[in-house]
């Protein structure tokens, strides 16, 4: 059984308007990820900074659904690869994307957004327990991609202390924020519909 995402709940039914709506969501989502990349806290002991990007990615996945969310993150990566300064601290370029210690995390954003969107389309964002599970799975996907790339830069023995352990607490907070927002938002939408 598939469910509507937040974006689907107000999507126009006319084909042309629906296309423009989807396009606008992809652009706005990319802008949100770009803005979240500017919220950087560098850490002196690791090449991986703290950013708000993972929170943006998981929320985009849950609200836009699998296809729009993946398109949003692919557009973001493509813009960055072609020189638009969208990556953390205004970085850009194909060389940065491929060789940066954080490049794996960036590619992981696409897979994570798609997965979370897919789970949201199955109703996982409507209950607290399943929302936590969806967010944890999405974050796990980001780590798989990110740590795989980072290991080539810092070595397999240092990859967890430099690319995972320092970020667990922050990711748990981001998962909590997403978990508080998503099911609560659906309850509010349902109440609004009842009173219309």
mmCIF file with all atom_site columns, C-alpha atoms in Angstrom:
data_model
loop_
_atom_site.group_PDB
_atom_site.id
_atom_site.type_symbol
_atom_site.label_atom_id
_atom_site.label_alt_id
_atom_site.label_comp_id
_atom_site.label_asym_id
_atom_site.label_entity_id
_atom_site.label_seq_id
_atom_site.pdbx_PDB_ins_code
_atom_site.Cartn_x
_atom_site.Cartn_y
_atom_site.Cartn_z
_atom_site.occupancy
_atom_site.B_iso_or_equiv
_atom_site.pdbx_formal_charge
_atom_site.auth_seq_id
_atom_site.auth_comp_id
_atom_site.auth_asym_id
_atom_site.auth_atom_id
_atom_site.pdbx_PDB_model_num
ATOM 1   C CA . UNK A 1 1   ? 0.000   0.000  0.000   1.00 0.00 ? 1   UNK A CA 1
ATOM 2   C CA . UNK A 1 2   ? 1.334   3.431  -0.912  1.00 0.00 ? 2   UNK A CA 1
ATOM 3   C CA . UNK A 1 3   ? 0.646   6.655  0.947   1.00 0.00 ? 3   UNK A CA 1
ATOM 4   C CA . UNK A 1 4   ? 0.730   10.285 -0.094  1.00 0.00 ? 4   UNK A CA 1
ATOM 5   C CA . UNK A 1 5   ? 3.742   12.288 1.010   1.00 0.00 ? 5   UNK A CA 1
ATOM 6   C CA . UNK A 1 6   ? 3.446   15.829 2.313   1.00 0.00 ? 6   UNK A CA 1
ATOM 7   C CA . UNK A 1 7   ? 4.224   17.086 -1.190  1.00 0.00 ? 7   UNK A CA 1
ATOM 8   C CA . UNK A 1 8   ? 1.588   14.820 -2.740  1.00 0.00 ? 8   UNK A CA 1
ATOM 9   C CA . UNK A 1 9   ? -1.099  16.048 -0.367  1.00 0.00 ? 9   UNK A CA 1
ATOM 10  C CA . UNK A 1 10  ? -1.182  19.475 -2.076  1.00 0.00 ? 10  UNK A CA 1
ATOM 11  C CA . UNK A 1 11  ? 0.051   18.527 -5.569  1.00 0.00 ? 11  UNK A CA 1
ATOM 12  C CA . UNK A 1 12  ? -2.089  19.966 -8.387  1.00 0.00 ? 12  UNK A CA 1
ATOM 13  C CA . UNK A 1 13  ? -3.968  17.423 -10.498 1.00 0.00 ? 13  UNK A CA 1
ATOM 14  C CA . UNK A 1 14  ? -3.491  19.200 -13.847 1.00 0.00 ? 14  UNK A CA 1
ATOM 15  C CA . UNK A 1 15  ? -0.453  17.731 -15.659 1.00 0.00 ? 15  UNK A CA 1
ATOM 16  C CA . UNK A 1 16  ? 1.338   20.971 -16.542 1.00 0.00 ? 16  UNK A CA 1
ATOM 17  C CA . UNK A 1 17  ? 0.845   22.481 -13.089 1.00 0.00 ? 17  UNK A CA 1
ATOM 18  C CA . UNK A 1 18  ? 1.922   19.200 -11.458 1.00 0.00 ? 18  UNK A CA 1
ATOM 19  C CA . UNK A 1 19  ? 5.144   19.192 -13.500 1.00 0.00 ? 19  UNK A CA 1
ATOM 20  C CA . UNK A 1 20  ? 5.920   22.800 -12.559 1.00 0.00 ? 20  UNK A CA 1
ATOM 21  C CA . UNK A 1 21  ? 5.086   22.013 -8.924  1.00 0.00 ? 21  UNK A CA 1
ATOM 22  C CA . UNK A 1 22  ? 7.484   19.043 -8.903  1.00 0.00 ? 22  UNK A CA 1
ATOM 23  C CA . UNK A 1 23  ? 10.187  21.125 -10.582 1.00 0.00 ? 23  UNK A CA 1
ATOM 24  C CA . UNK A 1 24  ? 9.766   23.890 -8.012  1.00 0.00 ? 24  UNK A CA 1
ATOM 25  C CA . UNK A 1 25  ? 10.057  21.365 -5.166  1.00 0.00 ? 25  UNK A CA 1
ATOM 26  C CA . UNK A 1 26  ? 13.285  19.959 -6.627  1.00 0.00 ? 26  UNK A CA 1
ATOM 27  C CA . UNK A 1 27  ? 14.761  23.474 -6.906  1.00 0.00 ? 27  UNK A CA 1
ATOM 28  C CA . UNK A 1 28  ? 13.636  24.545 -3.428  1.00 0.00 ? 28  UNK A CA 1
ATOM 29  C CA . UNK A 1 29  ? 14.913  21.274 -1.955  1.00 0.00 ? 29  UNK A CA 1
ATOM 30  C CA . UNK A 1 30  ? 18.299  21.812 -3.603  1.00 0.00 ? 30  UNK A CA 1
ATOM 31  C CA . UNK A 1 31  ? 18.400  25.348 -2.207  1.00 0.00 ? 31  UNK A CA 1
ATOM 32  C CA . UNK A 1 32  ? 17.622  23.988 1.272   1.00 0.00 ? 32  UNK A CA 1
ATOM 33  C CA . UNK A 1 33  ? 20.504  21.503 1.077   1.00 0.00 ? 33  UNK A CA 1
ATOM 34  C CA . UNK A 1 34  ? 22.774  24.311 -0.179  1.00 0.00 ? 34  UNK A CA 1
ATOM 35  C CA . UNK A 1 35  ? 21.754  26.551 2.717   1.00 0.00 ? 35  UNK A CA 1
ATOM 36  C CA . UNK A 1 36  ? 22.244  23.715 5.212   1.00 0.00 ? 36  UNK A CA 1
ATOM 37  C CA . UNK A 1 37  ? 25.765  23.189 3.808   1.00 0.00 ? 37  UNK A CA 1
ATOM 38  C CA . UNK A 1 38  ? 26.589  26.740 4.900   1.00 0.00 ? 38  UNK A CA 1
ATOM 39  C CA . UNK A 1 39  ? 25.788  25.907 8.521   1.00 0.00 ? 39  UNK A CA 1
ATOM 40  C CA . UNK A 1 40  ? 29.232  24.446 9.198   1.00 0.00 ? 40  UNK A CA 1
ATOM 41  C CA . UNK A 1 41  ? 31.097  23.690 12.394  1.00 0.00 ? 41  UNK A CA 1
ATOM 42  C CA . UNK A 1 42  ? 34.626  22.582 11.432  1.00 0.00 ? 42  UNK A CA 1
ATOM 43  C CA . UNK A 1 43  ? 36.337  20.074 13.710  1.00 0.00 ? 43  UNK A CA 1
ATOM 44  C CA . UNK A 1 44  ? 40.101  20.382 14.051  1.00 0.00 ? 44  UNK A CA 1
ATOM 45  C CA . UNK A 1 45  ? 40.769  16.644 14.334  1.00 0.00 ? 45  UNK A CA 1
ATOM 46  C CA . UNK A 1 46  ? 38.822  15.432 11.274  1.00 0.00 ? 46  UNK A CA 1
ATOM 47  C CA . UNK A 1 47  ? 38.290  16.538 7.660   1.00 0.00 ? 47  UNK A CA 1
ATOM 48  C CA . UNK A 1 48  ? 34.537  15.979 8.119   1.00 0.00 ? 48  UNK A CA 1
ATOM 49  C CA . UNK A 1 49  ? 32.712  19.019 9.532   1.00 0.00 ? 49  UNK A CA 1
ATOM 50  C CA . UNK A 1 50  ? 29.370  19.165 11.299  1.00 0.00 ? 50  UNK A CA 1
ATOM 51  C CA . UNK A 1 51  ? 26.652  20.539 8.997   1.00 0.00 ? 51  UNK A CA 1
ATOM 52  C CA . UNK A 1 52  ? 22.867  20.635 8.942   1.00 0.00 ? 52  UNK A CA 1
ATOM 53  C CA . UNK A 1 53  ? 22.803  18.766 5.618   1.00 0.00 ? 53  UNK A CA 1
ATOM 54  C CA . UNK A 1 54  ? 21.764  15.370 6.951   1.00 0.00 ? 54  UNK A CA 1
ATOM 55  C CA . UNK A 1 55  ? 18.701  16.907 8.609   1.00 0.00 ? 55  UNK A CA 1
ATOM 56  C CA . UNK A 1 56  ? 17.789  18.628 5.333   1.00 0.00 ? 56  UNK A CA 1
ATOM 57  C CA . UNK A 1 57  ? 18.274  15.387 3.381   1.00 0.00 ? 57  UNK A CA 1
ATOM 58  C CA . UNK A 1 58  ? 16.096  13.231 5.643   1.00 0.00 ? 58  UNK A CA 1
ATOM 59  C CA . UNK A 1 59  ? 13.324  15.842 5.739   1.00 0.00 ? 59  UNK A CA 1
ATOM 60  C CA . UNK A 1 60  ? 13.444  16.242 1.955   1.00 0.00 ? 60  UNK A CA 1
ATOM 61  C CA . UNK A 1 61  ? 13.209  12.472 1.539   1.00 0.00 ? 61  UNK A CA 1
ATOM 62  C CA . UNK A 1 62  ? 10.204  12.191 3.828   1.00 0.00 ? 62  UNK A CA 1
ATOM 63  C CA . UNK A 1 63  ? 8.315   15.221 2.521   1.00 0.00 ? 63  UNK A CA 1
ATOM 64  C CA . UNK A 1 64  ? 8.979   14.924 -1.228  1.00 0.00 ? 64  UNK A CA 1
ATOM 65  C CA . UNK A 1 65  ? 8.924   11.146 -1.700  1.00 0.00 ? 65  UNK A CA 1
ATOM 66  C CA . UNK A 1 66  ? 11.497  8.902  -3.344  1.00 0.00 ? 66  UNK A CA 1
ATOM 67  C CA . UNK A 1 67  ? 11.630  10.219 -6.918  1.00 0.00 ? 67  UNK A CA 1
ATOM 68  C CA . UNK A 1 68  ? 11.428  13.949 -6.233  1.00 0.00 ? 68  UNK A CA 1
ATOM 69  C CA . UNK A 1 69  ? 13.871  13.659 -3.310  1.00 0.00 ? 69  UNK A CA 1
ATOM 70  C CA . UNK A 1 70  ? 16.414  11.731 -5.384  1.00 0.00 ? 70  UNK A CA 1
ATOM 71  C CA . UNK A 1 71  ? 15.979  14.208 -8.259  1.00 0.00 ? 71  UNK A CA 1
ATOM 72  C CA . UNK A 1 72  ? 16.540  17.050 -5.809  1.00 0.00 ? 72  UNK A CA 1
ATOM 73  C CA . UNK A 1 73  ? 19.813  15.593 -4.517  1.00 0.00 ? 73  UNK A CA 1
ATOM 74  C CA . UNK A 1 74  ? 21.014  14.600 -8.003  1.00 0.00 ? 74  UNK A CA 1
ATOM 75  C CA . UNK A 1 75  ? 20.344  18.176 -9.144  1.00 0.00 ? 75  UNK A CA 1
ATOM 76  C CA . UNK A 1 76  ? 22.258  19.468 -6.127  1.00 0.00 ? 76  UNK A CA 1
ATOM 77  C CA . UNK A 1 77  ? 25.283  17.248 -6.871  1.00 0.00 ? 77  UNK A CA 1
ATOM 78  C CA . UNK A 1 78  ? 25.163  18.088 -10.589 1.00 0.00 ? 78  UNK A CA 1
ATOM 79  C CA . UNK A 1 79  ? 25.069  21.827 -9.887  1.00 0.00 ? 79  UNK A CA 1
ATOM 80  C CA . UNK A 1 80  ? 28.031  21.467 -7.545  1.00 0.00 ? 80  UNK A CA 1
ATOM 81  C CA . UNK A 1 81  ? 29.962  19.323 -10.019 1.00 0.00 ? 81  UNK A CA 1
ATOM 82  C CA . UNK A 1 82  ? 29.492  22.015 -12.688 1.00 0.00 ? 82  UNK A CA 1
ATOM 83  C CA . UNK A 1 83  ? 30.925  24.718 -10.447 1.00 0.00 ? 83  UNK A CA 1
ATOM 84  C CA . UNK A 1 84  ? 27.956  26.179 -8.583  1.00 0.00 ? 84  UNK A CA 1
ATOM 85  C CA . UNK A 1 85  ? 29.243  26.747 -5.007  1.00 0.00 ? 85  UNK A CA 1
ATOM 86  C CA . UNK A 1 86  ? 26.653  24.571 -3.254  1.00 0.00 ? 86  UNK A CA 1
ATOM 87  C CA . UNK A 1 87  ? 28.856  22.272 -1.170  1.00 0.00 ? 87  UNK A CA 1
ATOM 88  C CA . UNK A 1 88  ? 29.981  22.969 2.397   1.00 0.00 ? 88  UNK A CA 1
ATOM 89  C CA . UNK A 1 89  ? 31.695  26.333 2.837   1.00 0.00 ? 89  UNK A CA 1
ATOM 90  C CA . UNK A 1 90  ? 30.908  27.231 -0.791  1.00 0.00 ? 90  UNK A CA 1
ATOM 91  C CA . UNK A 1 91  ? 33.043  24.509 -2.355  1.00 0.00 ? 91  UNK A CA 1
ATOM 92  C CA . UNK A 1 92  ? 32.291  23.338 -5.899  1.00 0.00 ? 92  UNK A CA 1
ATOM 93  C CA . UNK A 1 93  ? 33.591  21.359 -8.856  1.00 0.00 ? 93  UNK A CA 1
ATOM 94  C CA . UNK A 1 94  ? 33.788  17.775 -10.051 1.00 0.00 ? 94  UNK A CA 1
ATOM 95  C CA . UNK A 1 95  ? 37.289  17.380 -8.567  1.00 0.00 ? 95  UNK A CA 1
ATOM 96  C CA . UNK A 1 96  ? 36.010  18.399 -5.122  1.00 0.00 ? 96  UNK A CA 1
ATOM 97  C CA . UNK A 1 97  ? 33.034  16.071 -5.414  1.00 0.00 ? 97  UNK A CA 1
ATOM 98  C CA . UNK A 1 98  ? 35.169  13.065 -6.343  1.00 0.00 ? 98  UNK A CA 1
ATOM 99  C CA . UNK A 1 99  ? 38.323  13.647 -4.281  1.00 0.00 ? 99  UNK A CA 1
ATOM 100 C CA . UNK A 1 100 ? 37.000  15.399 -1.167  1.00 0.00 ? 100 UNK A CA 1
ATOM 101 C CA . UNK A 1 101 ? 37.046  13.347 2.043   1.00 0.00 ? 101 UNK A CA 1
ATOM 102 C CA . UNK A 1 102 ? 33.334  14.175 2.350   1.00 0.00 ? 102 UNK A CA 1
ATOM 103 C CA . UNK A 1 103 ? 32.408  13.231 -1.230  1.00 0.00 ? 103 UNK A CA 1
ATOM 104 C CA . UNK A 1 104 ? 31.069  9.852  -0.171  1.00 0.00 ? 104 UNK A CA 1
ATOM 105 C CA . UNK A 1 105 ? 28.608  11.460 2.216   1.00 0.00 ? 105 UNK A CA 1
ATOM 106 C CA . UNK A 1 106 ? 27.372  13.657 -0.639  1.00 0.00 ? 106 UNK A CA 1
ATOM 107 C CA . UNK A 1 107 ? 26.689  10.655 -2.872  1.00 0.00 ? 107 UNK A CA 1
ATOM 108 C CA . UNK A 1 108 ? 25.050  8.949  0.100   1.00 0.00 ? 108 UNK A CA 1
ATOM 109 C CA . UNK A 1 109 ? 22.559  11.832 0.284   1.00 0.00 ? 109 UNK A CA 1
ATOM 110 C CA . UNK A 1 110 ? 20.943  10.671 -2.965  1.00 0.00 ? 110 UNK A CA 1
ATOM 111 C CA . UNK A 1 111 ? 20.494  7.073  -1.801  1.00 0.00 ? 111 UNK A CA 1
ATOM 112 C CA . UNK A 1 112 ? 19.316  8.138  1.666   1.00 0.00 ? 112 UNK A CA 1
ATOM 113 C CA . UNK A 1 113 ? 16.760  10.620 0.316   1.00 0.00 ? 113 UNK A CA 1
ATOM 114 C CA . UNK A 1 114 ? 15.401  7.980  -2.061  1.00 0.00 ? 114 UNK A CA 1
ATOM 115 C CA . UNK A 1 115 ? 15.184  5.342  0.686   1.00 0.00 ? 115 UNK A CA 1
ATOM 116 C CA . UNK A 1 116 ? 13.477  7.645  3.190   1.00 0.00 ? 116 UNK A CA 1
ATOM 117 C CA . UNK A 1 117 ? 11.086  8.837  0.478   1.00 0.00 ? 117 UNK A CA 1
ATOM 118 C CA . UNK A 1 118 ? 10.298  5.228  -0.417  1.00 0.00 ? 118 UNK A CA 1
ATOM 119 C CA . UNK A 1 119 ? 9.575   4.449  3.235   1.00 0.00 ? 119 UNK A CA 1
ATOM 120 C CA . UNK A 1 120 ? 7.442   7.595  3.603   1.00 0.00 ? 120 UNK A CA 1
ATOM 121 C CA . UNK A 1 121 ? 5.417   6.415  0.597   1.00 0.00 ? 121 UNK A CA 1
ATOM 122 C CA . UNK A 1 122 ? 4.704   3.293  2.653   1.00 0.00 ? 122 UNK A CA 1
ATOM 123 C CA . UNK A 1 123 ? 3.527   5.339  5.654   1.00 0.00 ? 123 UNK A CA 1
ATOM 124 C CA . UNK A 1 124 ? 6.683   5.129  7.771   1.00 0.00 ? 124 UNK A CA 1
ATOM 125 C CA . UNK A 1 125 ? 6.607   8.883  8.462   1.00 0.00 ? 125 UNK A CA 1
ATOM 126 C CA . UNK A 1 126 ? 3.178   8.726  10.125  1.00 0.00 ? 126 UNK A CA 1
ATOM 127 C CA . UNK A 1 127 ? 4.138   6.994  13.381  1.00 0.00 ? 127 UNK A CA 1
ATOM 128 C CA . UNK A 1 128 ? 6.962   7.853  15.749  1.00 0.00 ? 128 UNK A CA 1
ATOM 129 C CA . UNK A 1 129 ? 8.539   4.377  15.894  1.00 0.00 ? 129 UNK A CA 1
ATOM 130 C CA . UNK A 1 130 ? 8.637   3.867  12.134  1.00 0.00 ? 130 UNK A CA 1
ATOM 131 C CA . UNK A 1 131 ? 9.837   7.437  11.576  1.00 0.00 ? 131 UNK A CA 1
ATOM 132 C CA . UNK A 1 132 ? 12.787  6.798  13.890  1.00 0.00 ? 132 UNK A CA 1
ATOM 133 C CA . UNK A 1 133 ? 13.524  3.595  11.953  1.00 0.00 ? 133 UNK A CA 1
ATOM 134 C CA . UNK A 1 134 ? 13.327  5.366  8.572   1.00 0.00 ? 134 UNK A CA 1
ATOM 135 C CA . UNK A 1 135 ? 15.591  8.197  9.730   1.00 0.00 ? 135 UNK A CA 1
ATOM 136 C CA . UNK A 1 136 ? 18.100  5.744  11.236  1.00 0.00 ? 136 UNK A CA 1
ATOM 137 C CA . UNK A 1 137 ? 18.178  3.709  8.014   1.00 0.00 ? 137 UNK A CA 1
ATOM 138 C CA . UNK A 1 138 ? 18.677  6.860  5.948   1.00 0.00 ? 138 UNK A CA 1
ATOM 139 C CA . UNK A 1 139 ? 21.515  8.025  8.179   1.00 0.00 ? 139 UNK A CA 1
ATOM 140 C CA . UNK A 1 140 ? 23.013  4.547  7.976   1.00 0.00 ? 140 UNK A CA 1
ATOM 141 C CA . UNK A 1 141 ? 23.061  4.761  4.175   1.00 0.00 ? 141 UNK A CA 1
ATOM 142 C CA . UNK A 1 142 ? 24.830  8.136  4.336   1.00 0.00 ? 142 UNK A CA 1
ATOM 143 C CA . UNK A 1 143 ? 27.453  6.616  6.641   1.00 0.00 ? 143 UNK A CA 1
ATOM 144 C CA . UNK A 1 144 ? 28.014  3.603  4.380   1.00 0.00 ? 144 UNK A CA 1
ATOM 145 C CA . UNK A 1 145 ? 28.833  5.868  1.423   1.00 0.00 ? 145 UNK A CA 1
ATOM 146 C CA . UNK A 1 146 ? 30.685  8.444  3.516   1.00 0.00 ? 146 UNK A CA 1
ATOM 147 C CA . UNK A 1 147 ? 32.878  6.066  5.462   1.00 0.00 ? 147 UNK A CA 1
ATOM 148 C CA . UNK A 1 148 ? 33.745  4.047  2.357   1.00 0.00 ? 148 UNK A CA 1
ATOM 149 C CA . UNK A 1 149 ? 35.191  7.172  0.709   1.00 0.00 ? 149 UNK A CA 1
ATOM 150 C CA . UNK A 1 150 ? 36.748  8.569  3.883   1.00 0.00 ? 150 UNK A CA 1
ATOM 151 C CA . UNK A 1 151 ? 38.608  5.303  4.510   1.00 0.00 ? 151 UNK A CA 1
ATOM 152 C CA . UNK A 1 152 ? 40.656  5.946  1.352   1.00 0.00 ? 152 UNK A CA 1
ATOM 153 C CA . UNK A 1 153 ? 41.755  9.301  2.775   1.00 0.00 ? 153 UNK A CA 1
ATOM 154 C CA . UNK A 1 154 ? 42.386  8.562  6.464   1.00 0.00 ? 154 UNK A CA 1
ATOM 155 C CA . UNK A 1 155 ? 42.811  4.775  6.484   1.00 0.00 ? 155 UNK A CA 1
ATOM 156 C CA . UNK A 1 156 ? 40.492  2.035  7.643   1.00 0.00 ? 156 UNK A CA 1
ATOM 157 C CA . UNK A 1 157 ? 41.776  2.153  11.232  1.00 0.00 ? 157 UNK A CA 1
ATOM 158 C CA . UNK A 1 158 ? 40.912  5.856  11.623  1.00 0.00 ? 158 UNK A CA 1
ATOM 159 C CA . UNK A 1 159 ? 37.663  6.017  9.659   1.00 0.00 ? 159 UNK A CA 1
ATOM 160 C CA . UNK A 1 160 ? 35.276  5.457  12.585  1.00 0.00 ? 160 UNK A CA 1
ATOM 161 C CA . UNK A 1 161 ? 36.985  7.882  15.018  1.00 0.00 ? 161 UNK A CA 1
ATOM 162 C CA . UNK A 1 162 ? 37.118  10.579 12.323  1.00 0.00 ? 162 UNK A CA 1
ATOM 163 C CA . UNK A 1 163 ? 33.941  9.968  10.323  1.00 0.00 ? 163 UNK A CA 1
ATOM 164 C CA . UNK A 1 164 ? 31.402  8.304  12.602  1.00 0.00 ? 164 UNK A CA 1
ATOM 165 C CA . UNK A 1 165 ? 31.854  8.585  16.385  1.00 0.00 ? 165 UNK A CA 1
ATOM 166 C CA . UNK A 1 166 ? 31.999  12.410 16.536  1.00 0.00 ? 166 UNK A CA 1
ATOM 167 C CA . UNK A 1 167 ? 28.689  12.675 14.662  1.00 0.00 ? 167 UNK A CA 1
ATOM 168 C CA . UNK A 1 168 ? 26.492  10.073 16.351  1.00 0.00 ? 168 UNK A CA 1
ATOM 169 C CA . UNK A 1 169 ? 25.065  12.388 19.013  1.00 0.00 ? 169 UNK A CA 1
ATOM 170 C CA . UNK A 1 170 ? 24.290  15.116 16.466  1.00 0.00 ? 170 UNK A CA 1
ATOM 171 C CA . UNK A 1 171 ? 22.599  12.613 14.165  1.00 0.00 ? 171 UNK A CA 1
ATOM 172 C CA . UNK A 1 172 ? 20.503  11.292 17.051  1.00 0.00 ? 172 UNK A CA 1
ATOM 173 C CA . UNK A 1 173 ? 19.348  14.872 17.711  1.00 0.00 ? 173 UNK A CA 1
ATOM 174 C CA . UNK A 1 174 ? 18.522  15.336 14.003  1.00 0.00 ? 174 UNK A CA 1
ATOM 175 C CA . UNK A 1 175 ? 16.585  12.038 14.000  1.00 0.00 ? 175 UNK A CA 1
ATOM 176 C CA . UNK A 1 176 ? 14.672  13.246 17.068  1.00 0.00 ? 176 UNK A CA 1
ATOM 177 C CA . UNK A 1 177 ? 13.835  16.566 15.371  1.00 0.00 ? 177 UNK A CA 1
ATOM 178 C CA . UNK A 1 178 ? 12.580  14.778 12.241  1.00 0.00 ? 178 UNK A CA 1
ATOM 179 C CA . UNK A 1 179 ? 10.614  12.321 14.366  1.00 0.00 ? 179 UNK A CA 1
ATOM 180 C CA . UNK A 1 180 ? 8.917   15.117 16.272  1.00 0.00 ? 180 UNK A CA 1
ATOM 181 C CA . UNK A 1 181 ? 8.064   17.029 13.086  1.00 0.00 ? 181 UNK A CA 1
ATOM 182 C CA . UNK A 1 182 ? 6.821   14.375 10.675  1.00 0.00 ? 182 UNK A CA 1
ATOM 183 C CA . UNK A 1 183 ? 4.128   12.359 12.518  1.00 0.00 ? 183 UNK A CA 1
ATOM 184 C CA . UNK A 1 184 ? 2.985   15.505 14.341  1.00 0.00 ? 184 UNK A CA 1
ATOM 185 C CA . UNK A 1 185 ? 2.599   17.255 11.002  1.00 0.00 ? 185 UNK A CA 1
ATOM 186 C CA . UNK A 1 186 ? 0.371   14.456 9.707   1.00 0.00 ? 186 UNK A CA 1
ATOM 187 C CA . UNK A 1 187 ? -1.811  14.674 12.819  1.00 0.00 ? 187 UNK A CA 1
ATOM 188 C CA . UNK A 1 188 ? -2.136  18.419 12.300  1.00 0.00 ? 188 UNK A CA 1
ATOM 189 C CA . UNK A 1 189 ? -3.008  17.970 8.603   1.00 0.00 ? 189 UNK A CA 1
ATOM 190 C CA . UNK A 1 190 ? -5.674  15.402 9.467   1.00 0.00 ? 190 UNK A CA 1
ATOM 191 C CA . UNK A 1 191 ? -7.175  17.716 12.098  1.00 0.00 ? 191 UNK A CA 1
ATOM 192 C CA . UNK A 1 192 ? -7.232  20.563 9.567   1.00 0.00 ? 192 UNK A CA 1
ATOM 193 C CA . UNK A 1 193 ? -9.059  18.362 7.060   1.00 0.00 ? 193 UNK A CA 1
ATOM 194 C CA . UNK A 1 194 ? -11.632 17.341 9.679   1.00 0.00 ? 194 UNK A CA 1
ATOM 195 C CA . UNK A 1 195 ? -12.422 21.007 10.433  1.00 0.00 ? 195 UNK A CA 1
ATOM 196 C CA . UNK A 1 196 ? -12.670 22.137 6.791   1.00 0.00 ? 196 UNK A CA 1
#
